[in-house]
Coordinates of C-alpha atoms and ligand atoms in Angstrom, one line a residue:
X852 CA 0.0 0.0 0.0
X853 CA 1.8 3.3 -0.9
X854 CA -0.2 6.1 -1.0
X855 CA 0.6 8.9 -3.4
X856 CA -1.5 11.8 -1.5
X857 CA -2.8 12.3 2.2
X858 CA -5.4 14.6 3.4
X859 CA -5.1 15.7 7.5
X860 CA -7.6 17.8 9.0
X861 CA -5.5 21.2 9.6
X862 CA -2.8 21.0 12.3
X863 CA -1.4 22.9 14.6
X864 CA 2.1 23.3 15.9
X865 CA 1.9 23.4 19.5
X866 CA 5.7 24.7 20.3
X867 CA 7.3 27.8 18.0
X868 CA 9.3 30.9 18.2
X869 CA 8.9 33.1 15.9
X870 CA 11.1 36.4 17.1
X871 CA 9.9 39.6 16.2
X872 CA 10.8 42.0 13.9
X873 CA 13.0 41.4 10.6
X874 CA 13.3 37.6 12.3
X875 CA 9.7 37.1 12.5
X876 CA 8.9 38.6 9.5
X877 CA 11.1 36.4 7.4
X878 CA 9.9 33.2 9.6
X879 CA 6.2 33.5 10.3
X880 CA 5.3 32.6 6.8
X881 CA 6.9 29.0 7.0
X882 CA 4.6 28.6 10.3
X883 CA 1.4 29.6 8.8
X884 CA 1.3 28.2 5.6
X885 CA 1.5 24.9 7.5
X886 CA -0.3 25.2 10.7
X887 CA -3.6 26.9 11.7
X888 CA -2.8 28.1 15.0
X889 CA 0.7 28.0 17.1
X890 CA 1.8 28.3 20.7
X891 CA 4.3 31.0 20.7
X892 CA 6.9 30.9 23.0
X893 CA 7.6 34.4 25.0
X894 CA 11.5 34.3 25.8
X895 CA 12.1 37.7 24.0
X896 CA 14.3 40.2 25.1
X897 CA 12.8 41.3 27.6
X898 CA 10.2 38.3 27.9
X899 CA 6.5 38.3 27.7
X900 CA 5.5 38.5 31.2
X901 CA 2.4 40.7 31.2
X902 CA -1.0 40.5 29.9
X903 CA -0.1 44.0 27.8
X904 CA 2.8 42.3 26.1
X905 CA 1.1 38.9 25.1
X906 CA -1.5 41.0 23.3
X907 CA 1.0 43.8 21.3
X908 CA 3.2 40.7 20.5
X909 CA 0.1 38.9 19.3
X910 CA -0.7 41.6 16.9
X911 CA 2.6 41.9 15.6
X912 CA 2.8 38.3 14.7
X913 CA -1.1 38.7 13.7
X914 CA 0.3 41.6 11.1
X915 CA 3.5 39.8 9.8
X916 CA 1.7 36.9 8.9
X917 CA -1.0 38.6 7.4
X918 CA 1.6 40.0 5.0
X919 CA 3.4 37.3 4.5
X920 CA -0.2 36.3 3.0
X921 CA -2.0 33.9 5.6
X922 CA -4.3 36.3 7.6
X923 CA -6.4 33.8 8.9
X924 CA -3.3 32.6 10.8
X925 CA -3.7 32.3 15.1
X926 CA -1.1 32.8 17.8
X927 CA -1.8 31.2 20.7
X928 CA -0.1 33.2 23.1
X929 CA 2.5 32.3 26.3
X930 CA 3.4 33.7 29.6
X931 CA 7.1 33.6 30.7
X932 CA 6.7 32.7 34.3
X933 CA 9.4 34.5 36.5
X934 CA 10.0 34.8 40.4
X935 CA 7.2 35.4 42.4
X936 CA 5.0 36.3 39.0
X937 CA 1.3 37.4 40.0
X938 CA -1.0 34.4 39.4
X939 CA -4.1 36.3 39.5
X940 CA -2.8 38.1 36.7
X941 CA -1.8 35.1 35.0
X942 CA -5.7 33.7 35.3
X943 CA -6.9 36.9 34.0
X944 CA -5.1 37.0 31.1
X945 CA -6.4 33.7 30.4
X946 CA -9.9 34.6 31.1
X947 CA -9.4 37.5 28.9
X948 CA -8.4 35.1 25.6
X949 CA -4.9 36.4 26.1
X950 CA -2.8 34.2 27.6
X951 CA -3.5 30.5 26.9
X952 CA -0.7 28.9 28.7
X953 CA 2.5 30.1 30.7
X954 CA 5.5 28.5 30.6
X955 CA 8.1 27.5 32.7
X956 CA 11.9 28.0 32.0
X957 CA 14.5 26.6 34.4
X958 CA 16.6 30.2 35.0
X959 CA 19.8 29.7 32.7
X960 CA 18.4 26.3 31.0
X961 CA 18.1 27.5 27.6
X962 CA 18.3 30.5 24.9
X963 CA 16.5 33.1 26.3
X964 CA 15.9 31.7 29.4
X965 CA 17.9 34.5 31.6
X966 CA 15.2 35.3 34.0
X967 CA 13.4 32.3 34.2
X968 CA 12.3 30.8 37.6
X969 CA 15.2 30.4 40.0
X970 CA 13.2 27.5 42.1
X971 CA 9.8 26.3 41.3
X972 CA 8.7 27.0 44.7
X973 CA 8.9 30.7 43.6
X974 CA 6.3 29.9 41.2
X975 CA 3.8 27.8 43.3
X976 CA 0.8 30.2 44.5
X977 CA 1.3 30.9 40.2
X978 CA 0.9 27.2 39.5
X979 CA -2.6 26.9 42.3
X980 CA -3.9 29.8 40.6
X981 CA -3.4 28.7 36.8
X982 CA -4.7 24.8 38.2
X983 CA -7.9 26.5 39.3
X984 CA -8.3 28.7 36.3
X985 CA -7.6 25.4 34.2
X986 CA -4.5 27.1 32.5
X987 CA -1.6 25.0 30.8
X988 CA 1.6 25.0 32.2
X989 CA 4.4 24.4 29.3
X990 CA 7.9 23.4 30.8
X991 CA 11.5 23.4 29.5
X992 CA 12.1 20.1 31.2
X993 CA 16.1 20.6 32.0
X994 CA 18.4 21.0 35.5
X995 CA 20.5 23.5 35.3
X996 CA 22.9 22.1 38.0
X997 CA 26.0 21.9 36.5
X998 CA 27.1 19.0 38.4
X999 CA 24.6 17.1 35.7
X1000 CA 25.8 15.9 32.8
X1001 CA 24.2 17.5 30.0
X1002 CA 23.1 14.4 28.4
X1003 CA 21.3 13.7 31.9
X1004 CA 19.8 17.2 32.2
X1005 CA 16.1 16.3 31.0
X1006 CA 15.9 12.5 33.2
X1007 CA 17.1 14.7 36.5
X1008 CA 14.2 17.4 36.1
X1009 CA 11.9 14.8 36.0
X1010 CA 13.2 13.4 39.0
X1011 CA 14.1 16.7 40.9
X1012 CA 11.0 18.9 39.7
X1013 CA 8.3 17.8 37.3
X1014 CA 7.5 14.8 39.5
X1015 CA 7.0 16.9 42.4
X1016 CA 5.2 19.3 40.9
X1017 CA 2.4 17.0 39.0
X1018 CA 2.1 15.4 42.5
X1019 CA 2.0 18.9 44.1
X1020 CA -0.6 19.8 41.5
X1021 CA -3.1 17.0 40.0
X1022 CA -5.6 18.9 38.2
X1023 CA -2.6 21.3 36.5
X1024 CA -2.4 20.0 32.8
X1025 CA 1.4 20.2 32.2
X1026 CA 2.4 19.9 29.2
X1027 CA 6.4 19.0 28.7
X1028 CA 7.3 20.5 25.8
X1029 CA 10.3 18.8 23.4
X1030 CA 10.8 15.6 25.5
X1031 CA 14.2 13.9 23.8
X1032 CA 14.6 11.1 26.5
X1033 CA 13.1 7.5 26.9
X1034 CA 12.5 8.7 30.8
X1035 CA 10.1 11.8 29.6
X1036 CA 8.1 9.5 27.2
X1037 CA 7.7 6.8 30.1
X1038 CA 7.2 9.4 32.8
X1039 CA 4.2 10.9 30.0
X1040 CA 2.7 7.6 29.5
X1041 CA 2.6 7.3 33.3
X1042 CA 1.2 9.8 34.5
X1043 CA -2.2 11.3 34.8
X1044 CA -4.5 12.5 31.5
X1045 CA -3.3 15.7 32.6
X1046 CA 0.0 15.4 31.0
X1047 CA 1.3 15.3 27.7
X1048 CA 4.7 15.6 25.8
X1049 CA 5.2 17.7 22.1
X1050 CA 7.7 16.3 20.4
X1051 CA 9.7 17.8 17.6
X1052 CA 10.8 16.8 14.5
X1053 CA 14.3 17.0 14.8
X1054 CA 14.3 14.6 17.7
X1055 CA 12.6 12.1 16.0
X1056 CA 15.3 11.9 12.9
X1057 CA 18.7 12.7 14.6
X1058 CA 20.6 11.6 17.1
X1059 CA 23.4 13.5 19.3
X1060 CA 25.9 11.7 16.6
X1061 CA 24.3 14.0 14.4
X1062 CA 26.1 17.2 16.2
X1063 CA 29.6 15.8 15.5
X1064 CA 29.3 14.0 12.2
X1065 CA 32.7 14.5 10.6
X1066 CA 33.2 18.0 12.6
X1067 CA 31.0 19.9 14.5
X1068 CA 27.7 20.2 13.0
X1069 CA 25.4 23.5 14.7
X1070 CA 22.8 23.0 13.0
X1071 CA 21.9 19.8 15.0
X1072 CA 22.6 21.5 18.2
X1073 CA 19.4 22.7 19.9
X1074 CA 18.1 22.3 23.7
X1075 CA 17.5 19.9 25.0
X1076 CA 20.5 18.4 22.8
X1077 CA 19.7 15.5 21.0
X1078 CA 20.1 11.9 23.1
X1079 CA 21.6 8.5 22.1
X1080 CA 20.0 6.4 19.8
X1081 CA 18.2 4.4 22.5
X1082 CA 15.9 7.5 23.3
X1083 CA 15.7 8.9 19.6
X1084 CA 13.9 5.4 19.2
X1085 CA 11.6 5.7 21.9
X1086 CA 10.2 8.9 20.9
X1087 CA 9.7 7.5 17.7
X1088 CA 7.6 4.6 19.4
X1089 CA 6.1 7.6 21.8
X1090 CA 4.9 9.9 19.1
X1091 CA 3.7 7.3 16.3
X1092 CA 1.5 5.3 19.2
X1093 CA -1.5 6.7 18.6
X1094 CA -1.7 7.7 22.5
X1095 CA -3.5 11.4 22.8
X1096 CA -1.0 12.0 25.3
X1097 CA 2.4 13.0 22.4
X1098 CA 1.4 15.8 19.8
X1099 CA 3.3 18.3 17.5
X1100 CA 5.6 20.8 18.8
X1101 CA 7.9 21.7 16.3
X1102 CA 10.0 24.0 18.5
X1103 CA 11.3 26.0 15.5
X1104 CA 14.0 28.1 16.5
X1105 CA 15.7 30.6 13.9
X1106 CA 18.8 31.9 14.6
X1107 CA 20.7 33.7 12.0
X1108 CA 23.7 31.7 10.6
X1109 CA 26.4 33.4 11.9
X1110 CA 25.1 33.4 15.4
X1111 CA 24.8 29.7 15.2
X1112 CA 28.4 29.3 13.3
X1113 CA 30.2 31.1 15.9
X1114 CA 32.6 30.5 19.2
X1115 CA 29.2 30.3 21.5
X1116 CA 26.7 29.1 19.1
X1117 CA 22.8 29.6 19.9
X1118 CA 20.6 26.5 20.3
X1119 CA 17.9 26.0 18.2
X1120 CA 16.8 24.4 15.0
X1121 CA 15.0 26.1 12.0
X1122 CA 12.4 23.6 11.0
X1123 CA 9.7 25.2 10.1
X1124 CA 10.1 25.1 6.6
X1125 CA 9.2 21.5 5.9
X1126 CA 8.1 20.6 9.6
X1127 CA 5.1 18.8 8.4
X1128 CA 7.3 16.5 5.4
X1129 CA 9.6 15.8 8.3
X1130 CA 7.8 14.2 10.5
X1131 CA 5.4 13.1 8.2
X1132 CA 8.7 11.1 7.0
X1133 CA 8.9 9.5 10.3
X1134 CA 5.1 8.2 10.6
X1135 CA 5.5 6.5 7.0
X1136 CA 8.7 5.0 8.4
X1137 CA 7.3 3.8 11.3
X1138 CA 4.2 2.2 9.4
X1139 CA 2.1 4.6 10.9
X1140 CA 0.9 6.9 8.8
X1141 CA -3.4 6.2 10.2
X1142 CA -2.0 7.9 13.5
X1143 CA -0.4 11.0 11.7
X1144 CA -3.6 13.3 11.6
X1145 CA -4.2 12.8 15.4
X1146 CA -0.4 13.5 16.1
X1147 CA -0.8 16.5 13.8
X1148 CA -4.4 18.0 14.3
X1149 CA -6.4 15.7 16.9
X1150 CA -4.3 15.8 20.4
X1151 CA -3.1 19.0 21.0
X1152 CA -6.1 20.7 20.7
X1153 CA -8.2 18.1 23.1
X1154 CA -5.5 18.3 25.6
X1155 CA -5.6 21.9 25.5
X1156 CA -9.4 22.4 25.4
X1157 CA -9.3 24.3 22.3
X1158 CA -11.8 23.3 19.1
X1159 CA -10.0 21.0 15.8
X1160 CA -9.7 23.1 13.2
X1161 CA -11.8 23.1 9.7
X1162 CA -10.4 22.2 6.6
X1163 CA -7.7 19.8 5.5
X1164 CA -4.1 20.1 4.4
X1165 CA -3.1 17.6 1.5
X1166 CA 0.8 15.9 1.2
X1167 CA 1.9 14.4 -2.1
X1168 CA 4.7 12.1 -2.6
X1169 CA 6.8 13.9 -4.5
X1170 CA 10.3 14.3 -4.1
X1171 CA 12.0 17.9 -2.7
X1172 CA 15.6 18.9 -2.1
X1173 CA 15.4 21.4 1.1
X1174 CA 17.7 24.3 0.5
X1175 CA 21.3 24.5 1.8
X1176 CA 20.5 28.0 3.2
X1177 CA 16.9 30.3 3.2
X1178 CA 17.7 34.0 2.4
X1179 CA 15.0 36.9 3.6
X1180 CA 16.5 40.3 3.0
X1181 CA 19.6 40.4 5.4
X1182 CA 18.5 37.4 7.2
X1183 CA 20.2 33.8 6.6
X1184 CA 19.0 30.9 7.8
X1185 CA 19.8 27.3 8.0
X1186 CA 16.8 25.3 7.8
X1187 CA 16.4 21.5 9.4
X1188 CA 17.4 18.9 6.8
X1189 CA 19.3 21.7 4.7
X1190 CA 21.0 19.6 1.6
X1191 CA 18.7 16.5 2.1
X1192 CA 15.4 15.0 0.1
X1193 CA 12.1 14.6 1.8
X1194 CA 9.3 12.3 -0.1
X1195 CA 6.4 14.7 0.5
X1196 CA 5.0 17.8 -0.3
X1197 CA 2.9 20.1 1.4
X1198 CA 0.8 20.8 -1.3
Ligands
NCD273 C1 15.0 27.7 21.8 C2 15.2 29.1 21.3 O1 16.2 29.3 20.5 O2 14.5 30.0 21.6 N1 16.2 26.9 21.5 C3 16.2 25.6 21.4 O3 17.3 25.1 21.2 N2 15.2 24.8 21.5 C4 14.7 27.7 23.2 C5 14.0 26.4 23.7 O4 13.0 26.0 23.2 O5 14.5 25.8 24.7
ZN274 ZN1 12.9 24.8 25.5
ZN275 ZN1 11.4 26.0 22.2

């Protein structure tokens, strides 16, 4: 059986950043075109910690896409939870449409993650208010100790935080966001419905060999790095399962060439371009192509409360080369897969 086309009910991505500015104008594009609606993640400079924020950011993105031709296209916006943050403000701002999750970042875990939360118990009246208010929390799942191998960063906030704090708080839906490890997927299948894991799709295809493939290779460096093959495998089995509790969370992350190929280069992968060929390349690999449209368009959306979209996006199998580099004005970009072939098409 070898389908030549496949028609999904619209998806979502669950897990982007798409910048602001020249970055987000050259980027948001490759988002909509795609997806119907997309978490945005708020660690700007300075972060989007207030209700006021979230909504001037939503517009920008709102405008940018509309000129980059998809006007329909909806940002789901994020709070960036910090010391002590208000959590009545927090509910409000969800009330209000604005805000329809907060996320957590470990302090010092990730780009952009310079004032995150120093201690989760900082954060706890935040987390009883967003439980009763029925808000997502979305969590970079990583120590920062440096005592912890950075390989091990992802199995020790499991085991140090996130277990603690799904005890602590058993009606707060959690969701942990780019899981790379066979411990998150097991700790996910585990645990409540309440919890659920986005997976990306770079995480699916590479492994950390992929960072050091005849030299050092940034463009397969993001955060959480990439794990051994054992857990690459696992996700596969995690995200291809069928289970409503794994769903798509591409965490695109532009950064312009030269800041990734430099002394200190920034984490984060650029794969919004073909984000939906890529791990639609993983689902037909894994013989698993009937459980693509709930991994695409079916799970987030029921975890998250929000309505499935209308309206269908078709893939062809057709062959593409993905660009060594994608150009917008000044900007240069890398993009996930650069040099490579994908079967499908979005069409
Ligand atoms: C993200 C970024 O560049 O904003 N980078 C990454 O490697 N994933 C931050 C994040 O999602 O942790
Ligand atoms: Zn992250
Ligand atoms: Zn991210």
């Amino acid at each position: 059986m070898t389908e030549t086309t496949l028609t999904i009910r619209r998806p979502d991505d669950w897990h982007v950043h798409l910048r602001r500015d020249a970055m987000l104008e050259a980027v948001v594009g490759y988002t909509a075109r795609q997806f119907a609606r997309a978490i945005v993640m708020p660690n700007l400079a300075p972060p989007i910690t207030t209700i006021e924020m979230a909504r001037d950011y939503r517009a920008e993105i709102v405008a940018a896409a509309a000129a980059a031709g998809h006007p329909g296209f909806v940002p789901l916006m994020t709070a960036y939870l910090i010391d002590g943050i208000d959590g009545a403000m927090l509910a409000r701002g969800h009330a209000e449409g604005v805000f329809v999750a907060a996320k957590l970042y470990p302090a010092h875990a990730t780009t952009g993650s310079a004032h995150g939360v120093t201690d989760v118990a900082r954060i706890y009246p935040a987390l009883e208010a967003m439980e009763r208010a029925g808000m997502p929390l979305c969590v970079h799942g990583e120590v920062t100790d440096p005592a912890v191998d950075v390989f091990d960063r992802e199995a020790v906030f499991i085991e140090r935080v996130l277990g603690q704090v799904v005890r602590d708080f058993p009606g707060l839906k959690v969701i942990f966001e780019h899981i790379t490890t066979a411990e998150a997927a097991a700790f996910v299948e585990s645990a409540g419905p309440n919890v659920a894991a986005t997976v990306t799709p770079q995480h699916l295809h590479i492994n950390r060999n992929a960072m050091f493939a005849g030299g050092l290779r940034p463009h397969a460096y993001c955060l959480p790095v990439a794990k051994r093959e054992v857990h690459r495998l696992a996700l596969r089995k995690a995200a291809t399962s069928g289970s409503p509790k794994f769903f798509l969370g591409t965490d695109t992350a532009p950064h312009e060439v030269h800041r990734k190929e430099m002394d200190c280069g920034c984490a984060g992968i650029f794969n919004a371009p073909h984000a939906l060929e890529s791990y639609l390349a993983v689902f037909e690999e894994e013989g698993a192509l009937a459980h693509f449209e709930g991994f695409a368009s079916e799970h987030g959306p029921r975890f998250y409360g929000l309505p499935l979209n209308e309206g269908t996006v078709t893939l062809e199998r057709v062959a593409q080369e993905v660009p060594a580099r994608i150009e917008h004005g000044a900007i240069s970009l890398v993009p996930f897969h650069a040099g490579q072939a994908l079967n499908w098409r979005l069409v």
